[in-house]
Coordinates of C-alpha atoms in Angstrom, one line a residue:
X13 CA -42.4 3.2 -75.9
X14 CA -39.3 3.3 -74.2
X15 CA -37.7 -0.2 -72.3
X16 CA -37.0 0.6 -68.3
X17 CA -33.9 -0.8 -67.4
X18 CA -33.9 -2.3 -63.7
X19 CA -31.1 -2.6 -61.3
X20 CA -30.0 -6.2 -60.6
X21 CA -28.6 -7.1 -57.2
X22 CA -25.3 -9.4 -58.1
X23 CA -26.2 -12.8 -57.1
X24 CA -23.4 -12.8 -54.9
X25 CA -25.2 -10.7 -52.2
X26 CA -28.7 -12.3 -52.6
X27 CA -27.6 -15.2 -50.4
X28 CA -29.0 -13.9 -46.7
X29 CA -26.2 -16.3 -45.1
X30 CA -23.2 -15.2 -46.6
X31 CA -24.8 -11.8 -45.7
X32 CA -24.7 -12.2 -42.3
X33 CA -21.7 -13.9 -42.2
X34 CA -20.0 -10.9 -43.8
X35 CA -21.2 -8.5 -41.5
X36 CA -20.4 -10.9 -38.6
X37 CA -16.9 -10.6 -39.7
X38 CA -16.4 -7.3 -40.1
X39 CA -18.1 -6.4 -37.0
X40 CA -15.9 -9.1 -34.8
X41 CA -13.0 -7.5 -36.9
X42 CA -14.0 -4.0 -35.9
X43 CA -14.1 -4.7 -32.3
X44 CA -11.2 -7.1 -31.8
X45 CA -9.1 -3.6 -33.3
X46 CA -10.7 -1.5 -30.9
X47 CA -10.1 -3.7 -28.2
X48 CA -6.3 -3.9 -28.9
X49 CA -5.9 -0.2 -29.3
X50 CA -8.1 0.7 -26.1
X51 CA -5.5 1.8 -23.4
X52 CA -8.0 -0.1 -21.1
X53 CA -8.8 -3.0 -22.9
X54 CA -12.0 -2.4 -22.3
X55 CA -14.6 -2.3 -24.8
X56 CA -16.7 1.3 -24.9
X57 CA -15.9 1.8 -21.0
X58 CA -16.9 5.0 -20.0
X59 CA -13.8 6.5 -17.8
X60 CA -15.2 8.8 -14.7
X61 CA -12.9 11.4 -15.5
X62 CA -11.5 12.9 -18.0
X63 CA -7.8 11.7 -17.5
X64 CA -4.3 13.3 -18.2
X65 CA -3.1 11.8 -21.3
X66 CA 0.5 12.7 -21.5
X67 CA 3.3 10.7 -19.8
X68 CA 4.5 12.3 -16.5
X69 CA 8.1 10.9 -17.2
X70 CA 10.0 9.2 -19.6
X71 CA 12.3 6.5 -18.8
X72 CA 15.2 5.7 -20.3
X73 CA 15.0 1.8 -21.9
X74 CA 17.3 0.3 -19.6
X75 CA 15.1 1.0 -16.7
X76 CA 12.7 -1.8 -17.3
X77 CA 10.0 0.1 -15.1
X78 CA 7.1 -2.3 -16.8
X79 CA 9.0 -5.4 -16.6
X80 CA 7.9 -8.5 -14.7
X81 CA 4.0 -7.5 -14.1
X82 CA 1.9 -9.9 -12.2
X83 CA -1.0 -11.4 -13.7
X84 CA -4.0 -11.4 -12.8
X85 CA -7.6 -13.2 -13.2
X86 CA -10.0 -10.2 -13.0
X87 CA -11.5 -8.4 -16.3
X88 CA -10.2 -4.6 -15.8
X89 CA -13.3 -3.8 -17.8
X90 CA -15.9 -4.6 -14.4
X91 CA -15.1 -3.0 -11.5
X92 CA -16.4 -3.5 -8.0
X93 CA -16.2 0.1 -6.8
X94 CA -18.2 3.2 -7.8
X95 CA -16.6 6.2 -8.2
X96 CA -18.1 9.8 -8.2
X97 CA -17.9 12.8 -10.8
X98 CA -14.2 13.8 -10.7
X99 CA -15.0 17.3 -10.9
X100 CA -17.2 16.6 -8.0
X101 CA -15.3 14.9 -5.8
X102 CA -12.3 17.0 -6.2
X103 CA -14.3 19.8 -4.9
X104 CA -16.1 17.7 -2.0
X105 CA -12.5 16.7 -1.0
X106 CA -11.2 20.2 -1.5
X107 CA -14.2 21.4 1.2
X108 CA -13.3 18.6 3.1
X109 CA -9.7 19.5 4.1
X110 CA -10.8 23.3 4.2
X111 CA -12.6 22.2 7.1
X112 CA -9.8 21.8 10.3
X113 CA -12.5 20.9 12.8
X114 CA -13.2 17.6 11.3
X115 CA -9.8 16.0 11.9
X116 CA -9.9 17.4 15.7
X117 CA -8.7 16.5 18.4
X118 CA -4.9 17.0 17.6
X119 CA -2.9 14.2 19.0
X120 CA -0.1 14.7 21.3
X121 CA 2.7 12.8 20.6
X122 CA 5.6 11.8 23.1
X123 CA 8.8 13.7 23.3
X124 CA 12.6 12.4 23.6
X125 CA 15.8 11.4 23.2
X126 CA 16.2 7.3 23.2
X127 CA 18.9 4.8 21.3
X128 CA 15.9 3.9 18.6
X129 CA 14.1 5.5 16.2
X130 CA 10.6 4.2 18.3
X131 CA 11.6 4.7 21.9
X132 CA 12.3 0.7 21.7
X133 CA 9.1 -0.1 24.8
X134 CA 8.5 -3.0 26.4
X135 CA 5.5 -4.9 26.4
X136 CA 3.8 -3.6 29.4
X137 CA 4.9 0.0 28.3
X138 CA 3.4 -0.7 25.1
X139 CA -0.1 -2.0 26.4
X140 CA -0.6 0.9 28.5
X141 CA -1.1 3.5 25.9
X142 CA -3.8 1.0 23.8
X143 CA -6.3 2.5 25.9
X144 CA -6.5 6.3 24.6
X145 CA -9.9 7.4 26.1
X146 CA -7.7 9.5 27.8
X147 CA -6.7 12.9 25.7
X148 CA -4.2 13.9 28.3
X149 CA -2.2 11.1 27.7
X150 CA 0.8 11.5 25.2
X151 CA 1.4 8.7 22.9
X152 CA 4.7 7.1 21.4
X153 CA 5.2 7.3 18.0
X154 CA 8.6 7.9 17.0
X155 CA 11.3 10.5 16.0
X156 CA 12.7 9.5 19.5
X157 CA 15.6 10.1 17.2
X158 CA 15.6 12.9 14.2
X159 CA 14.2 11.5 11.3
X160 CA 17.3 12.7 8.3
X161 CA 16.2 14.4 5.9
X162 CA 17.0 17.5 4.7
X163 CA 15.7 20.9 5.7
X164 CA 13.8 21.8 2.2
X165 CA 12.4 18.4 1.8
X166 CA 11.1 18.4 5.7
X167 CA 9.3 22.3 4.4
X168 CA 8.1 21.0 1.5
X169 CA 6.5 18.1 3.8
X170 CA 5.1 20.4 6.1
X171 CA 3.6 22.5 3.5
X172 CA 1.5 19.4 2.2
X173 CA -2.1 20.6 3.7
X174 CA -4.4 18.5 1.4
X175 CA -3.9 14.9 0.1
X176 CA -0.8 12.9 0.2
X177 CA 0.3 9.9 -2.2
X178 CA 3.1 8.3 0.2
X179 CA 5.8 5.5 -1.0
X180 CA 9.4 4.2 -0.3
X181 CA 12.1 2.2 -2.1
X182 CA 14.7 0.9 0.6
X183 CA 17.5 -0.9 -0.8
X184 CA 17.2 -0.4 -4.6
X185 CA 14.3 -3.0 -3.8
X186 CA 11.7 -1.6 -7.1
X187 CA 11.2 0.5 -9.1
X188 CA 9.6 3.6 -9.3
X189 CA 6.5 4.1 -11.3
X190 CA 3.9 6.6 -12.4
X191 CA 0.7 7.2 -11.3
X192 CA -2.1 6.6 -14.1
X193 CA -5.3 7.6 -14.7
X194 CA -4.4 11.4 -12.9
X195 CA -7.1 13.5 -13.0
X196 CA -6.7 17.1 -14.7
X197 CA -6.4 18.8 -11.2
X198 CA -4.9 16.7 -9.2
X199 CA -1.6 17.8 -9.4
X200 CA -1.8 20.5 -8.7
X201 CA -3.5 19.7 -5.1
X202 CA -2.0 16.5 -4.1
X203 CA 1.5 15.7 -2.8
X204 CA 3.3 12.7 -4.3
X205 CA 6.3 11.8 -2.0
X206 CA 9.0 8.9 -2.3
X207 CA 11.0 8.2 0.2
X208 CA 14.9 6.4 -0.9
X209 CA 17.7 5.9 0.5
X210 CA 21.6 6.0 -0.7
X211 CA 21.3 2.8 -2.6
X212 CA 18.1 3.6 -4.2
X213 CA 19.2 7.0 -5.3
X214 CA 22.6 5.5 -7.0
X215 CA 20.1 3.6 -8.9
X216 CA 18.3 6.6 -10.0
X217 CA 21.7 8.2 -11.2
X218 CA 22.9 5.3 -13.2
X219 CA 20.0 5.5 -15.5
X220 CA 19.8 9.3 -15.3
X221 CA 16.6 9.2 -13.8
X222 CA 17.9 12.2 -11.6
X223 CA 20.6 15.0 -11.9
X224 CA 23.6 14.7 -9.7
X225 CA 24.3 18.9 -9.5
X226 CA 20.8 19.5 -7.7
X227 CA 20.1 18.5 -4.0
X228 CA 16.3 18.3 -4.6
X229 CA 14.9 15.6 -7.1
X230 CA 11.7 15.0 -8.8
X231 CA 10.8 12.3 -11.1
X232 CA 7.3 12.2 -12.8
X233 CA 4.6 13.1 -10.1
X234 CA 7.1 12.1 -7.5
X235 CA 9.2 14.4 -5.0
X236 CA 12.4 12.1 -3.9
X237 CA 13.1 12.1 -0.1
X238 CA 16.7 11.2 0.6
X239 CA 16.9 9.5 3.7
X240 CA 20.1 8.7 5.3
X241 CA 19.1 5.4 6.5
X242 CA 22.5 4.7 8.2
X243 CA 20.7 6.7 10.9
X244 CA 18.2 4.8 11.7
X245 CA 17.8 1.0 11.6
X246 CA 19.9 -1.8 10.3
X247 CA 16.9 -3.4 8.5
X248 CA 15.9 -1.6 5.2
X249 CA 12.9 -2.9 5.2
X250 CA 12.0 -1.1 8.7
X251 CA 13.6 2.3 8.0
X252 CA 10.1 1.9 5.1
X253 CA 7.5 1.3 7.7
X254 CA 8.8 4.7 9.1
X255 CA 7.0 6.8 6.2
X256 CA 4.3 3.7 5.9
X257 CA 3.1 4.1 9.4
X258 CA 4.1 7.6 10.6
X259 CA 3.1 9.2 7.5
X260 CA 0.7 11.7 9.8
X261 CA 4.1 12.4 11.6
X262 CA 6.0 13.2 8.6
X263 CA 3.2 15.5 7.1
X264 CA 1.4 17.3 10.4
X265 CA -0.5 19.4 8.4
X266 CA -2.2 16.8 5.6
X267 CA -5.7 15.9 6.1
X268 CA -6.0 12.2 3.9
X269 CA -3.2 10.0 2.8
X270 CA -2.6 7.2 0.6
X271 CA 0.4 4.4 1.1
X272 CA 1.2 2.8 -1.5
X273 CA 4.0 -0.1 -2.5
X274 CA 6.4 0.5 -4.5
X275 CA 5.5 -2.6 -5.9
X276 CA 2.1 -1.3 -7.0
X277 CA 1.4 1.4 -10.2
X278 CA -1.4 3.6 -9.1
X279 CA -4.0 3.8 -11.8
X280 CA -7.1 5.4 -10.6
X281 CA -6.7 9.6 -9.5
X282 CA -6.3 9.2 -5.9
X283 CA -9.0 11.8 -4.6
X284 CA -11.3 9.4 -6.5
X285 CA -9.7 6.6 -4.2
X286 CA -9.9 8.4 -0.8
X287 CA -13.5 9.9 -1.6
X288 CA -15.0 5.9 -2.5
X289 CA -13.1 3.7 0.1
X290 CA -13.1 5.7 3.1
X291 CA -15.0 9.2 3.1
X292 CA -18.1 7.9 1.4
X293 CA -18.0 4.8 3.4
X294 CA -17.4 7.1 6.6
X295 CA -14.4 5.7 8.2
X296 CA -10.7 6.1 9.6
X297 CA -8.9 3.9 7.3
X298 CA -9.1 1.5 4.3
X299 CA -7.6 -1.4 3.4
X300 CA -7.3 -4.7 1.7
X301 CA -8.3 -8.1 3.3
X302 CA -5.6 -10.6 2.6
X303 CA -6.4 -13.3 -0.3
X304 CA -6.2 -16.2 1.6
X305 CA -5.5 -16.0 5.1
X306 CA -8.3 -14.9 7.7
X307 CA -6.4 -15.7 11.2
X308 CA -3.4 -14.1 12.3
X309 CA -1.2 -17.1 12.9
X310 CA -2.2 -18.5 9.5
X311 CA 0.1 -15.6 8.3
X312 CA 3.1 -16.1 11.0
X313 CA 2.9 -19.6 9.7
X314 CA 3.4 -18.5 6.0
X315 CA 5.6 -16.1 7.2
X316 CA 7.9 -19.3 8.8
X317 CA 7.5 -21.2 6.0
X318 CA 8.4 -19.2 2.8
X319 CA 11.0 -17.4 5.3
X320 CA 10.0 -14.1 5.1
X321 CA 11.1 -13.6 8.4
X322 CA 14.4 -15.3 9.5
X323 CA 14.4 -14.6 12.8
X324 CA 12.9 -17.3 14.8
X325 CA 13.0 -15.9 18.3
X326 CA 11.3 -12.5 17.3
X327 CA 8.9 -14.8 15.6
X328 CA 7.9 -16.8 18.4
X329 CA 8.5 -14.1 21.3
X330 CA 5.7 -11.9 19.3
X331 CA 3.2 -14.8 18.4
X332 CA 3.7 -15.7 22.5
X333 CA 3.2 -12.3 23.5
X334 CA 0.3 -11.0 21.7
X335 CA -1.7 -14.5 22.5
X336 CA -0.8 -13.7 26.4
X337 CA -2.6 -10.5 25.6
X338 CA -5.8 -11.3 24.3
X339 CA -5.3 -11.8 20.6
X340 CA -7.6 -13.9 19.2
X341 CA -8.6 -15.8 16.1
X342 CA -11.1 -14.4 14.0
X343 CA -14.8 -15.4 14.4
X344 CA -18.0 -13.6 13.6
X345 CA -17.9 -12.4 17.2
X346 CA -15.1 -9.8 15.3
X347 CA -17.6 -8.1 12.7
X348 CA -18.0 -6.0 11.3
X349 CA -14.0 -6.6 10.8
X350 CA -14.5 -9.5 7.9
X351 CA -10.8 -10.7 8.6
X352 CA -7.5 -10.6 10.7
X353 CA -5.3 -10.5 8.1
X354 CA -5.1 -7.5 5.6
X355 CA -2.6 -7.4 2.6
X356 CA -1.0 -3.9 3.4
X357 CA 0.5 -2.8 0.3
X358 CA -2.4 0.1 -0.2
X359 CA -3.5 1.8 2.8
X360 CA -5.9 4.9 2.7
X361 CA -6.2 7.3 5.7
X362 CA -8.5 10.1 6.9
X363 CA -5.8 11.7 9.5
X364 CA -8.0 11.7 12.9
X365 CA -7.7 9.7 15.8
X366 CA -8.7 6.6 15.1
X367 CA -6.3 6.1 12.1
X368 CA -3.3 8.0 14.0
X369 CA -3.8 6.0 17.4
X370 CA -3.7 2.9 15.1
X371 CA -0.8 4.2 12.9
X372 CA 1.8 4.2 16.5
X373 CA 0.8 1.7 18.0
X374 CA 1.0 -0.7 15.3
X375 CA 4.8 1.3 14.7
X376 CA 5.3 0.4 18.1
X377 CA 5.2 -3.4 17.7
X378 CA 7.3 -3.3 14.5
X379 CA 10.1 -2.1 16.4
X380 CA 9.6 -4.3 19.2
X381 CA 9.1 -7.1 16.8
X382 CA 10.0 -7.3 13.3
X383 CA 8.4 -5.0 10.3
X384 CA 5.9 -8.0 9.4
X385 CA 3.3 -5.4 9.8
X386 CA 0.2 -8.2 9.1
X387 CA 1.3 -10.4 12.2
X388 CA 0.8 -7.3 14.4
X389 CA -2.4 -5.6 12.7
X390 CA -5.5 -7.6 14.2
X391 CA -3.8 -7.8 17.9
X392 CA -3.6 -3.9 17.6
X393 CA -6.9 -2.9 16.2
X394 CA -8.5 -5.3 18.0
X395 CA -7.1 -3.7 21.7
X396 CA -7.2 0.1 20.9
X397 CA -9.7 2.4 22.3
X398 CA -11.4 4.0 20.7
X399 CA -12.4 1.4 18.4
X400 CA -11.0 1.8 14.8
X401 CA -13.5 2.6 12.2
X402 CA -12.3 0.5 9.6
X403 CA -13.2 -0.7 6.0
X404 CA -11.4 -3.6 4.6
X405 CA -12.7 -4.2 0.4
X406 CA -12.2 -7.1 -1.2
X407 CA -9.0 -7.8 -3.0
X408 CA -10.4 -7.5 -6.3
X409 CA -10.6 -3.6 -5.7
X410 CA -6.8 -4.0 -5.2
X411 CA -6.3 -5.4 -8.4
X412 CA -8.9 -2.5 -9.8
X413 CA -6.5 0.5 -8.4
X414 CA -3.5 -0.9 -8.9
X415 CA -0.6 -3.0 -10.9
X416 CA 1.3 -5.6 -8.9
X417 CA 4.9 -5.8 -10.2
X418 CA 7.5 -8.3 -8.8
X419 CA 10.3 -7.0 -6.6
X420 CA 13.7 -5.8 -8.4
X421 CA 15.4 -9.3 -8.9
X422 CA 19.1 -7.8 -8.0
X423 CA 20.4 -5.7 -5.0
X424 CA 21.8 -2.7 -6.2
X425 CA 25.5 -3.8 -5.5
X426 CA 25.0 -6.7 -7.2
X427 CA 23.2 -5.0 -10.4
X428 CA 25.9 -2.5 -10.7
X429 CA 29.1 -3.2 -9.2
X430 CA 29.0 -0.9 -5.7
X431 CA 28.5 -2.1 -2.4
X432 CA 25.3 -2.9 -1.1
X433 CA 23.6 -1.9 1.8
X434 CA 24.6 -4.3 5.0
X435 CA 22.4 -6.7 5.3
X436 CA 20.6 -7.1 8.8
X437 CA 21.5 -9.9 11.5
X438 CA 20.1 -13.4 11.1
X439 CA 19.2 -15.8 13.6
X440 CA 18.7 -19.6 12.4
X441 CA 16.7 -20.1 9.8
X442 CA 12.6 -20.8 10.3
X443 CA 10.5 -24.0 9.5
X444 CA 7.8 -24.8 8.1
X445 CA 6.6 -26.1 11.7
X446 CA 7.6 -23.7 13.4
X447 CA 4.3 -22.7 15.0
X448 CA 2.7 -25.7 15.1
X449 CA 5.0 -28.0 16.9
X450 CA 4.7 -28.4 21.0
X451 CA 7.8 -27.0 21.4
X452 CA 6.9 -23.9 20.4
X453 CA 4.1 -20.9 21.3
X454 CA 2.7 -22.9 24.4
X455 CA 0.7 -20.2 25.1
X456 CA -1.2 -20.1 22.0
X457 CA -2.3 -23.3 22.2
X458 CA -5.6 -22.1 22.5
X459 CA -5.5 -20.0 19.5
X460 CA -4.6 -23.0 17.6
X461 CA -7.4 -24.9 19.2
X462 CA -9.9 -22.4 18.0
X463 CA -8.5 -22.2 14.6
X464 CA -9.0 -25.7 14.2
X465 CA -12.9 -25.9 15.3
X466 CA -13.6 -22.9 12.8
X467 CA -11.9 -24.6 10.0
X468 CA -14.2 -27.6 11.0
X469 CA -17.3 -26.2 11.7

């Protein structure tokens, strides 16, 4: 009779803890490679979409268009807002601006020829349109002098009938970046525009961004607007509220729109943005509430005190003003508006009434005062009629939908040995104090009053 030969496991393997040890190892092993080859960092996150893969521009290496990104504390692998099937929101959205009668009644805008850009009103003027229950009643809201452009890129503007991604460099002041996470149709149904001035577009032609034989100029998703800012107002930084604020000016026949920073990278399709934040949640507009600050002055005074602003009369005229006319600090009395104080750098729009009627008469008070567009927001929405419809997420959706990057740290002259744009006129430089002091904004004293019992009760 045969002998049966048995298999013997090595006595390296019969040990059950170095077992598990080895396949703790490999399996920590496996998924610290997939984590640092996952475009998301995420671990097995399911996208909502089936996302364009290939790069909608390649940059030359000088360019730096990824330098300086801001950190921040959130995991990108939870995210605090739902979105929908692509494939079904893009046709819900598609239905949506199909339909003419949902955007009605067309505004009617005020006609003329004036020194400014925004018919430059005074305060009373400016009061006397917040009250719009009244359809007969034309409303103020720029092009009291031609907006320059050129005549193909104001067709291509009016030809935008859907969705609109809206942004401006001013000033050679960022850079300009890609949107991400596009979905396969979108491009083919929404408008991206940028608007740039002289200075800007120099930029673009020193790295070869653009070509200097053609008068029209894409770069990516983008469609450059050249606007000859010389035009229009000293400030660079107001000639960008003009497409920021008037963007349902600039494109008559689009029914959503999305302003976006040129600071901030898009990275989620924007159909899926418009269809969570404002037509699912039913309302005019979207934005984000500000980090930190809940009352109005709370921003004027970090506005004096990092200088953002350096004109101190504008300052305190406008803080004076707007507490002579009813502004007020926030309280619960104010819901469902959860804050005063919204960082603006992302704004999403359904193009009806409420949002438009918002849209010029907050334009209105950025001419009249400085383009700080957060000192003027609350003392706007909060005295319009019709009442805005208004949602206003949490800043941690910002920092879901988009990438903060830091401002370019050069002007263009200086980066590149041309002359800069003129800088605007300064007054004397504001303090830190410069709200808070008796000398100043008598007639908010109230205001200040009431800020001071909230923070103490």
């Amino acid at each position: 009779m045969g002998k049966t030969t048995s298999f013997k496991t090595p006595p390296l393997f019969e040990s059950k803890l170095l077992c598990t040890s080895l396949l703790y190892l490999f399996t920590t092993l496996f998924l610290a490679l997939y984590n640092t080859l996952s475009p998301t960092r995420c671990l097995f996150r399911s996208s909502p979409f089936d996302p364009l893969q290939t790069p909608l521009f390649l940059y030359p290496p000088s360019y730096g268009v990824h330098k300086h990104a801001l950190t921040t504390h959130r995991s990108s692998c939870s995210s605090p807002l739902f979105f929908s099937d692509y494939l079904d929101v893009f046709k819900e959205m598609e239905d949506l601006c199909k339909n003419s009668s949902a955007f009605t009644p067309v505004f009617r805008y005020m006609e003329g020829n004036a020194n400014s850009f925004g018919g430059n009103f005074n305060t009373k003027e400016r009061i006397s349109f917040f009250d719009h229950r009244n359809d007969n009643i034309d409303i103020p809201c720029g092009f009291f002098k031609k907006f320059p452009i050129s005549n193909a890129d104001r067709i291509a503007m009016e030809n935008c009938k859907g969705v609109v991604v809206v942004s401006a460099i001013f000033n050679n002041h960022d850079k300009i970046r890609q949107p991400r996470g596009l979905g396969s149709k979108t491009l083919d149904s929404v408008c991206f525009f940028m608007f740039v001035d002289d200075t800007t577009l120099k930029g673009f032609h020193y790295h070869q961004l653009v070509s200097r034989k053609f008068q029209e100029y894409k770069i990516g998703a983008w469609r450059i607007v050249k606007v000859f800012s010389n035009y229009l107002y000293e400030n660079p930084a107001m000639n960008g509220v003009i497409p920021k604020y008037l963007v349902q000016r600039l494109f008559p026949n689009s029914k959503f729109s999305v302003w976006i920073d040129a600071k901030l990278q898009l990275t989620v399709d924007p159909l899926l943005l418009i269809h969570a934040l404002v037509v699912t949640e039913n309302v005019d507009m979207a934005i984000s509430r500000h980090p930190e600050f809940i009352h109005t002055m709370e921003e004027a005074m970090a506005t004096a005190r990092w200088r953002k602003w350096w004109d101190v009369d504008s300052l305190q005229a406008q803080m004076e003003t707007y507490c002579e006319n009813g502004l007020q600090p926030w309280s619960s009395n104010k819901l469902p508006y959860p804050s005063d104080v919204p960082d603006s750098s992302l704004i999403v729009r359904k193009h009806g009434l409420g949002s438009n009627l918002f849209s010029c008469l907050l334009f209105n008070e950025l001419e009249a005062f400085n383009p700080r567009d957060q000192l003027a927001f609350a003392y706007v929405r909060d005295n319009m009629s019709p009442k805005l419809k208004l949602n206003m997420f949490d800043v941690e959706v910002l920092e879901q939908v988009a990438v903060e990057y830091r401002h370019n740290l050069k002007s263009f002259g200086t980066s590149f040995g041309e002359e800069g744009s003129k800088p605007f006129k300064r007054t004397k430089t504001a303090t830190h104090d410069l709200l808070i002091n008796t000398t100043c904004c008598s007639k908010c004293q109230n205001y200040l009053h009431e800020i001071h019992d909230y923070d103490h009760h």
